[in-house]
Structures are given as structure tokens and as C-alpha cells.
Tab-separated table of C-alpha atoms in Angstrom:
chain	number	residue	atom	x	y	z
A	1	MET	CA	-4.136	20.322	-3.411
A	2	GLN	CA	-6.871	18.115	-2.022
A	3	ASN	CA	-9.967	19.177	-0.125
A	4	GLY	CA	-11.490	17.308	2.792
A	5	VAL	CA	-10.221	14.185	4.507
A	6	ASN	CA	-8.085	11.773	2.543
A	7	PRO	CA	-10.010	8.474	2.149
A	8	MET	CA	-6.727	6.657	2.704
A	9	GLY	CA	-6.665	7.586	6.397
A	10	ASN	CA	-5.968	4.742	8.814
A	11	VAL	CA	-6.940	3.735	12.345
A	12	TYR	CA	-4.381	1.949	14.541
A	13	ALA	CA	-5.577	0.245	17.734
A	14	VAL	CA	-3.190	0.847	20.649
A	15	ASP	CA	-5.343	-1.059	23.138
A	16	ALA	CA	-9.014	-1.810	23.784
A	17	GLU	CA	-9.847	1.856	24.399
A	18	LYS	CA	-7.186	3.859	22.569
A	19	ASN	CA	-6.790	4.358	18.817
A	20	LEU	CA	-4.480	6.486	16.689
A	21	ILE	CA	-5.942	8.045	13.544
A	22	ILE	CA	-3.682	9.386	10.789
A	23	TYR	CA	-5.216	11.177	7.819
A	24	SER	CA	-4.700	14.033	5.374
A	25	THR	CA	-6.774	17.145	4.899
A	26	GLY	CA	-5.799	19.932	2.525
A	27	ASN	CA	-2.036	20.351	2.724
A	28	TYR	CA	-1.828	18.745	6.163
A	29	ILE	CA	-1.240	15.261	7.509
A	30	CYS	CA	-2.803	15.024	10.953
A	31	LEU	CA	-2.793	12.639	13.889
A	32	ARG	CA	-5.648	12.292	16.372
A	33	THR	CA	-6.142	9.986	19.333
A	34	SER	CA	-9.436	8.484	20.467
A	35	VAL	CA	-9.793	7.261	24.040
A	36	GLY	CA	-13.188	5.768	24.660
A	37	GLU	CA	-15.683	8.340	23.397
A	38	ASN	CA	-13.201	11.222	23.502
A	39	LEU	CA	-11.273	12.472	20.488
A	40	THR	CA	-8.204	14.686	20.923
A	41	ARG	CA	-7.431	17.771	18.884
A	42	PRO	CA	-5.437	17.046	15.710
A	43	ILE	CA	-1.646	17.157	15.796
A	44	ILE	CA	-0.209	18.471	12.523
A	45	LEU	CA	2.541	16.174	11.261
A	46	CYS	CA	3.311	18.192	8.124
A	47	ASN	CA	1.969	21.190	6.222
A	48	ASP	CA	3.352	20.420	2.760
A	49	TYR	CA	1.196	17.424	1.829
A	50	ALA	CA	0.108	17.171	-1.807
A	51	SER	CA	-0.973	13.562	-2.434
A	52	ASN	CA	-0.607	9.807	-1.881
A	53	LEU	CA	-0.423	9.283	1.866
A	54	SER	CA	0.785	5.743	2.670
A	55	ASP	CA	1.271	4.606	6.271
A	56	LEU	CA	1.899	1.485	8.360
A	57	VAL	CA	3.327	0.209	11.640
A	58	TYR	CA	7.076	-0.454	11.617
A	59	ASN	CA	9.540	-0.688	14.526
A	60	ASN	CA	6.709	-0.126	17.019
A	61	THR	CA	5.619	3.208	15.582
A	62	ILE	CA	3.788	4.576	12.541
A	63	TYR	CA	5.783	5.382	9.421
A	64	TYR	CA	4.239	7.367	6.596
A	65	ALA	CA	5.197	8.378	3.063
A	66	TYR	CA	3.697	11.046	0.840
A	67	GLN	CA	4.408	13.489	-1.956
A	68	ASN	CA	4.839	17.073	-0.866
A	69	THR	CA	3.964	20.277	-2.667
A	70	ASN	CA	7.373	20.238	-4.384
A	71	ARG	CA	6.578	16.715	-5.698
A	72	ASP	CA	9.323	15.196	-3.537
A	73	ILE	CA	8.650	11.764	-2.030
A	74	ILE	CA	9.037	11.978	1.750
A	75	LEU	CA	9.320	9.222	4.383
A	76	ARG	CA	8.835	10.047	8.073
A	77	SER	CA	7.721	8.461	11.358
A	78	LEU	CA	5.696	9.711	14.316
A	79	ILE	CA	8.730	9.779	16.593
A	80	GLU	CA	11.100	11.511	14.149
A	81	GLN	CA	9.761	14.550	12.342
A	82	ASP	CA	12.874	14.995	10.208
A	83	ASN	CA	12.790	13.309	6.815
A	84	LEU	CA	14.065	9.753	7.148
A	85	TYR	CA	14.289	9.345	3.398
A	86	GLN	CA	13.629	11.631	0.454
A	87	ILE	CA	13.484	11.348	-3.325
A	88	SER	CA	13.990	14.883	-4.565
A	89	SER	CA	12.013	16.019	-7.592
A	90	ARG	CA	15.048	18.086	-8.609
A	91	ASN	CA	17.199	14.984	-8.971
A	92	THR	CA	14.469	12.515	-9.951
A	93	PRO	CA	11.498	14.312	-11.499
A	94	ASP	CA	8.170	12.741	-12.410
A	95	CYS	CA	7.843	10.244	-9.558
A	96	PHE	CA	4.327	9.105	-8.697
A	97	TYR	CA	2.218	7.115	-6.284
A	98	PRO	CA	4.606	6.240	-3.397
A	99	GLN	CA	3.565	3.271	-1.257
A	100	ILE	CA	5.379	1.668	1.657
A	101	ALA	CA	5.211	-1.962	2.729
A	102	VAL	CA	6.974	-4.103	5.317
A	103	ILE	CA	8.107	-7.701	5.089
A	104	GLN	CA	9.663	-9.023	8.268
A	105	LYS	CA	12.034	-6.211	9.366
A	106	THR	CA	12.463	-4.694	5.911
A	107	LEU	CA	10.638	-1.531	4.856
A	108	ILE	CA	10.153	-1.146	1.110
A	109	LEU	CA	9.205	2.040	-0.736
A	110	PHE	CA	7.496	1.531	-4.104
A	111	TYR	CA	6.866	4.285	-6.637
A	112	PHE	CA	6.393	4.834	-10.362
A	113	LEU	CA	8.913	6.760	-12.454
A	114	LYS	CA	7.890	8.473	-15.688
A	115	ASN	CA	10.243	8.463	-18.660
A	116	PRO	CA	10.116	11.996	-20.146
A	117	VAL	CA	11.300	10.732	-23.545
A	118	ASN	CA	8.383	8.404	-24.345
A	119	ASN	CA	6.029	9.134	-21.392
A	120	SER	CA	6.118	5.524	-20.210
A	121	TYR	CA	6.061	4.447	-16.557
A	122	CYS	CA	8.278	2.014	-14.665
A	123	LEU	CA	7.668	0.474	-11.227
A	124	LYS	CA	10.606	1.161	-8.891
A	125	SER	CA	11.464	0.053	-5.362
A	126	VAL	CA	14.040	1.087	-2.761
A	127	LEU	CA	14.940	-0.101	0.735
A	128	PRO	CA	15.439	3.214	2.587
A	129	PHE	CA	17.107	1.705	5.664
A	130	GLN	CA	19.043	-1.058	3.876
A	131	PRO	CA	20.571	0.676	0.844
A	132	GLU	CA	23.093	-2.127	0.394
A	133	GLN	CA	20.231	-4.471	-0.564
A	134	LYS	CA	18.270	-4.351	-3.792
A	135	LEU	CA	14.782	-5.471	-4.718
A	136	LEU	CA	14.638	-6.219	-8.435
A	137	LEU	CA	11.276	-6.079	-10.222
A	138	PRO	CA	12.035	-7.673	-13.610
A	139	GLY	CA	9.753	-7.332	-16.598
A	140	THR	CA	9.219	-11.114	-16.575
A	141	LEU	CA	6.805	-10.578	-13.671
A	142	PHE	CA	4.389	-9.117	-16.190
A	143	SER	CA	2.880	-10.269	-19.471
A	144	SER	CA	4.858	-10.406	-22.698
A	145	GLU	CA	2.747	-7.512	-23.968
A	146	THR	CA	4.521	-5.256	-21.478
A	147	ALA	CA	7.746	-4.259	-23.189
A	148	PRO	CA	10.867	-4.437	-20.992
A	149	SER	CA	13.278	-1.530	-20.794
A	150	ASP	CA	16.998	-1.831	-21.518
A	151	SER	CA	17.537	-2.644	-17.834
A	152	GLY	CA	15.040	-5.526	-17.993
A	153	GLU	CA	12.345	-3.650	-16.067
A	154	ALA	CA	8.745	-3.554	-17.227
A	155	VAL	CA	7.458	-0.296	-18.679
A	156	PHE	CA	3.826	0.761	-19.037
A	157	SER	CA	2.191	3.157	-21.459
A	158	SER	CA	0.097	4.767	-18.695
A	159	LEU	CA	0.216	4.975	-14.920
A	160	PRO	CA	-0.867	1.607	-13.427
A	161	THR	CA	-2.778	1.046	-10.203
A	162	LEU	CA	-0.836	-0.671	-7.429
A	163	ARG	CA	-2.117	-2.524	-4.351
A	164	ILE	CA	0.007	-4.350	-1.804
A	165	LEU	CA	-1.188	-6.852	0.810
A	166	SER	CA	1.011	-8.188	3.602
A	167	MET	CA	0.218	-11.830	4.322
A	168	GLY	CA	2.439	-13.447	6.916
A	169	GLY	CA	5.983	-13.612	5.583
A	170	THR	CA	4.997	-12.645	2.046
A	171	LEU	CA	3.911	-9.515	0.198
A	172	LEU	CA	1.231	-9.949	-2.459
A	173	VAL	CA	1.542	-7.240	-5.111
A	174	HIS	CA	-1.374	-6.554	-7.448
A	175	LEU	CA	-0.911	-4.228	-10.434
A	176	SER	CA	-3.617	-3.182	-12.907
A	177	HIS	CA	-2.887	-1.654	-16.293
A	178	ASP	CA	-5.157	-1.253	-19.322
A	179	ARG	CA	-7.589	-3.933	-18.083
A	180	GLU	CA	-4.733	-6.352	-17.431
A	181	GLU	CA	-4.095	-7.753	-13.958
A	182	PHE	CA	-0.622	-8.729	-12.735
A	183	ILE	CA	0.025	-10.436	-9.411
A	184	PHE	CA	3.391	-11.379	-7.954
A	185	THR	CA	4.811	-12.224	-4.548
A	186	ILE	CA	7.834	-10.938	-2.646
A	187	SER	CA	9.397	-13.309	-0.121
A	188	GLU	CA	11.389	-12.574	3.033
A	189	SER	CA	14.576	-12.992	0.987
A	190	LEU	CA	13.265	-10.283	-1.411
A	191	ARG	CA	12.725	-12.786	-4.187
A	192	CYS	CA	9.961	-11.906	-6.642
A	193	ASP	CA	7.836	-14.627	-8.216
A	194	LYS	CA	5.034	-14.298	-10.693
A	195	LEU	CA	1.826	-15.816	-9.379
A	196	ASP	CA	1.506	-18.705	-11.808
A	197	LYS	CA	-1.702	-20.678	-12.073
A	198	THR	CA	-0.434	-23.922	-10.574
A	199	GLN	CA	-1.750	-26.184	-7.859
A	200	GLU	CA	1.117	-25.213	-5.539
A	201	THR	CA	0.420	-21.516	-5.967
A	202	LEU	CA	-3.288	-22.096	-5.515
A	203	SER	CA	-2.777	-23.810	-2.163
A	204	PHE	CA	-0.565	-20.956	-0.954
A	205	THR	CA	-2.934	-18.274	-2.226
A	206	GLN	CA	-6.046	-19.813	-0.720
A	207	ALA	CA	-4.506	-20.210	2.750
A	208	GLU	CA	-3.053	-16.713	2.814
A	209	LEU	CA	-6.266	-15.152	1.528
A	210	ASP	CA	-8.153	-16.799	4.389
A	211	LYS	CA	-5.777	-15.079	6.821
A	212	SER	CA	-6.143	-11.796	4.960
A	213	LYS	CA	-9.923	-11.973	5.099
A	214	GLU	CA	-9.828	-12.594	8.847
A	215	LEU	CA	-7.597	-9.554	9.358
A	216	LEU	CA	-9.824	-7.368	7.214
A	217	THR	CA	-12.939	-8.588	9.024
A	218	GLU	CA	-11.358	-7.672	12.354
A	219	ALA	CA	-10.473	-4.262	10.953
A	220	GLN	CA	-14.106	-3.761	9.952
A	221	LYS	CA	-15.174	-4.579	13.510
A	222	GLN	CA	-12.737	-2.013	14.888
A	223	ILE	CA	-14.062	0.613	12.490
A	224	SER	CA	-17.663	-0.192	13.504
A	225	LYS	CA	-16.742	0.216	17.185
A	226	LEU	CA	-14.947	3.473	16.479
A	227	GLN	CA	-17.931	4.759	14.515
A	228	SER	CA	-20.169	4.068	17.503
A	229	ASP	CA	-17.757	5.729	19.930
A	230	LEU	CA	-17.156	8.791	17.785
A	231	SER	CA	-20.713	9.719	16.839
A	232	GLY	CA	-20.965	13.079	15.144
A	233	ARG	CA	-17.692	12.621	13.263
A	234	ASP	CA	-19.134	10.786	10.272
A	235	GLU	CA	-16.912	12.374	7.633
A	236	LEU	CA	-13.705	10.973	9.111
A	237	ILE	CA	-15.165	7.560	9.928
A	238	GLN	CA	-16.752	7.135	6.500
A	239	SER	CA	-13.498	8.016	4.758
A	240	ILE	CA	-11.611	5.453	6.839
A	241	ARG	CA	-14.333	2.835	6.308
A	242	LYS	CA	-14.055	3.372	2.550
A	243	GLN	CA	-10.421	2.293	2.582
A	244	TYR	CA	-11.165	-0.973	4.347
A	245	GLU	CA	-14.088	-1.652	2.037
A	246	GLU	CA	-11.736	-1.223	-0.925
A	247	LEU	CA	-9.226	-3.582	0.679
A	248	MET	CA	-11.959	-6.142	1.370
A	249	ASP	CA	-13.115	-5.883	-2.237
A	250	THR	CA	-9.570	-6.542	-3.446
A	251	ALA	CA	-9.220	-9.540	-1.140
A	252	MET	CA	-12.511	-10.983	-2.409
A	253	LYS	CA	-11.365	-10.537	-6.014
A	254	TYR	CA	-8.234	-12.510	-5.175
A	255	ARG	CA	-10.417	-15.201	-3.572
A	256	ASP	CA	-12.660	-15.373	-6.649
A	257	GLU	CA	-9.562	-15.747	-8.820
A	258	ALA	CA	-8.296	-18.564	-6.579
A	259	VAL	CA	-11.638	-20.370	-6.866
A	260	LYS	CA	-11.466	-20.051	-10.653
A	261	TRP	CA	-7.980	-21.555	-10.660
A	262	HIS	CA	-9.176	-24.320	-8.326
A	263	ASP	CA	-12.036	-25.233	-10.687
A	264	LYS	CA	-9.690	-25.148	-13.677
A	265	PHE	CA	-6.890	-27.298	-12.308
A	266	TYR	CA	-8.608	-29.623	-9.856
A	267	GLY	CA	-11.589	-30.009	-12.175
A	268	ASN	CA	-9.327	-31.199	-14.978
A	269	ASN	CA	-7.471	-33.605	-12.676
A	270	GLY	CA	-10.705	-35.060	-11.354
């Protein structure tokens, strides 16, 4: 159980005056609407929330995933309160850290699965609405120090940290484990490629990071406006601001890495 407002709450701008705010508090996921300076009463979306709220816009509404108090992974949307997809803890125990992402018209659910035999972790992915398609995350996306499983997937000795950025027609996936950083891309065709330190990759990364920074800067402006409009509600606004600050920090780390690659490769060719 968690106390207070989940710092992973999000604000979605409907128009210049109206915003939707989705956040967790205790065992609840709530939705509120701000119109100008007015904030509506919270609508309870679920009362079995335990951890790891992940939400985004898909098919013109907000979809959200979370782990409930039974440790099931649940996927829902604002317009359909029934479970759209579920990974039951009875059938698949020890799942952790669900995150959803969208590339083009494809919604992807990522999560980590713990092996009860050796307590290792494996990154998994499913396409809830396109079960006939598969997204393979081979161990070759990670360093040779990460031992592959029998299926060719990478396994980790402890639970990694996962961040996903959507940049145009590509997903940029960043995974941290034991002070190691792994970055790979997922294309519209669901092809995964390790982010190699080449001139071609550098050019792609730099351009997409510029777009990402612009989007994050605009998000910061929206949060600043919302903070001004909703004075007296600092706890919620500060928790939402924290998420965007973390995202901005991640984007800047990627930019710093791109600059380092630029100096390494272009410096040597000069």
C-alpha cells in the first residue's frame, strides 16, 4: 500500500482550458478534471491499486496499467472499466513493474518476470490487442555480461530500472542494471536494435532528442500554467512536476551521451 499521491501522476491537456489529471492515492486510482481555475471532485477508477501506475493516450482516450492488491497486472481505459487485459498472479506469479508504451497504432505492455529458481529477472513484452504479433527482446540487446536464458532472452541478477521514451515513429528504451546502462530502439515494424555508437545512430539520436526536449519543455509549461491555476493544491502539482523533471533529466542524460559520441567519432575523423 502507498500513502499520498503517486508521483507518477499525469496531466493531459484536452484544450486550452481543460485538463485531465490521473493519479494514485492509497489503493485508489483517481481522475480529476481542471477547467480554468476550477478542479472537479475525483472520480475513482479503481480501488485495488497497489503499485506501478503507467498511463498514456491511445485511441483517443487514456489507457492505464497497474498492479492490483492481488499482484495481478491490469490494463484498462477511461471509457471501459472492465479489464481489457490481465496477467494473473495465479498463472504467472512474480511479475513486476508494468509499463505501457505506444508506437504508431500498437500498444505494448512491458514487465519484468522473476524466475523463482534462481531469483533472476527477465524483461518481457506483450501486445494486448494484437496477440498474433510478437515483440522479441533478445539478450543481444544487452552487454555480454548479461547472461542469456535458454530462450535467448537476457536475464538480470536484480530488478532493473526501465524508462521508455516515444520519439516519432520509434520507441527509445533505456534500462539500468548494476550501474550499467542499456539503450535500444523499437521501430514501427517491432524490430529491436541496440543503440550502437556509430555516426548513423548519433545523427538519429541527436535529432530525436531535440524533438523530445521540445515536447518535455512544452509539458513543463503546461505544468507551470496548471500550478498557477490550481493554487492551494501544491501536493498534487508537485508530484506531477516531479515526474516531468525526472523525464527531462533522462532526456538530458541521453543528450550528454550523444555529445560524447559526437566528440569521439567526429573528433577522430577530423
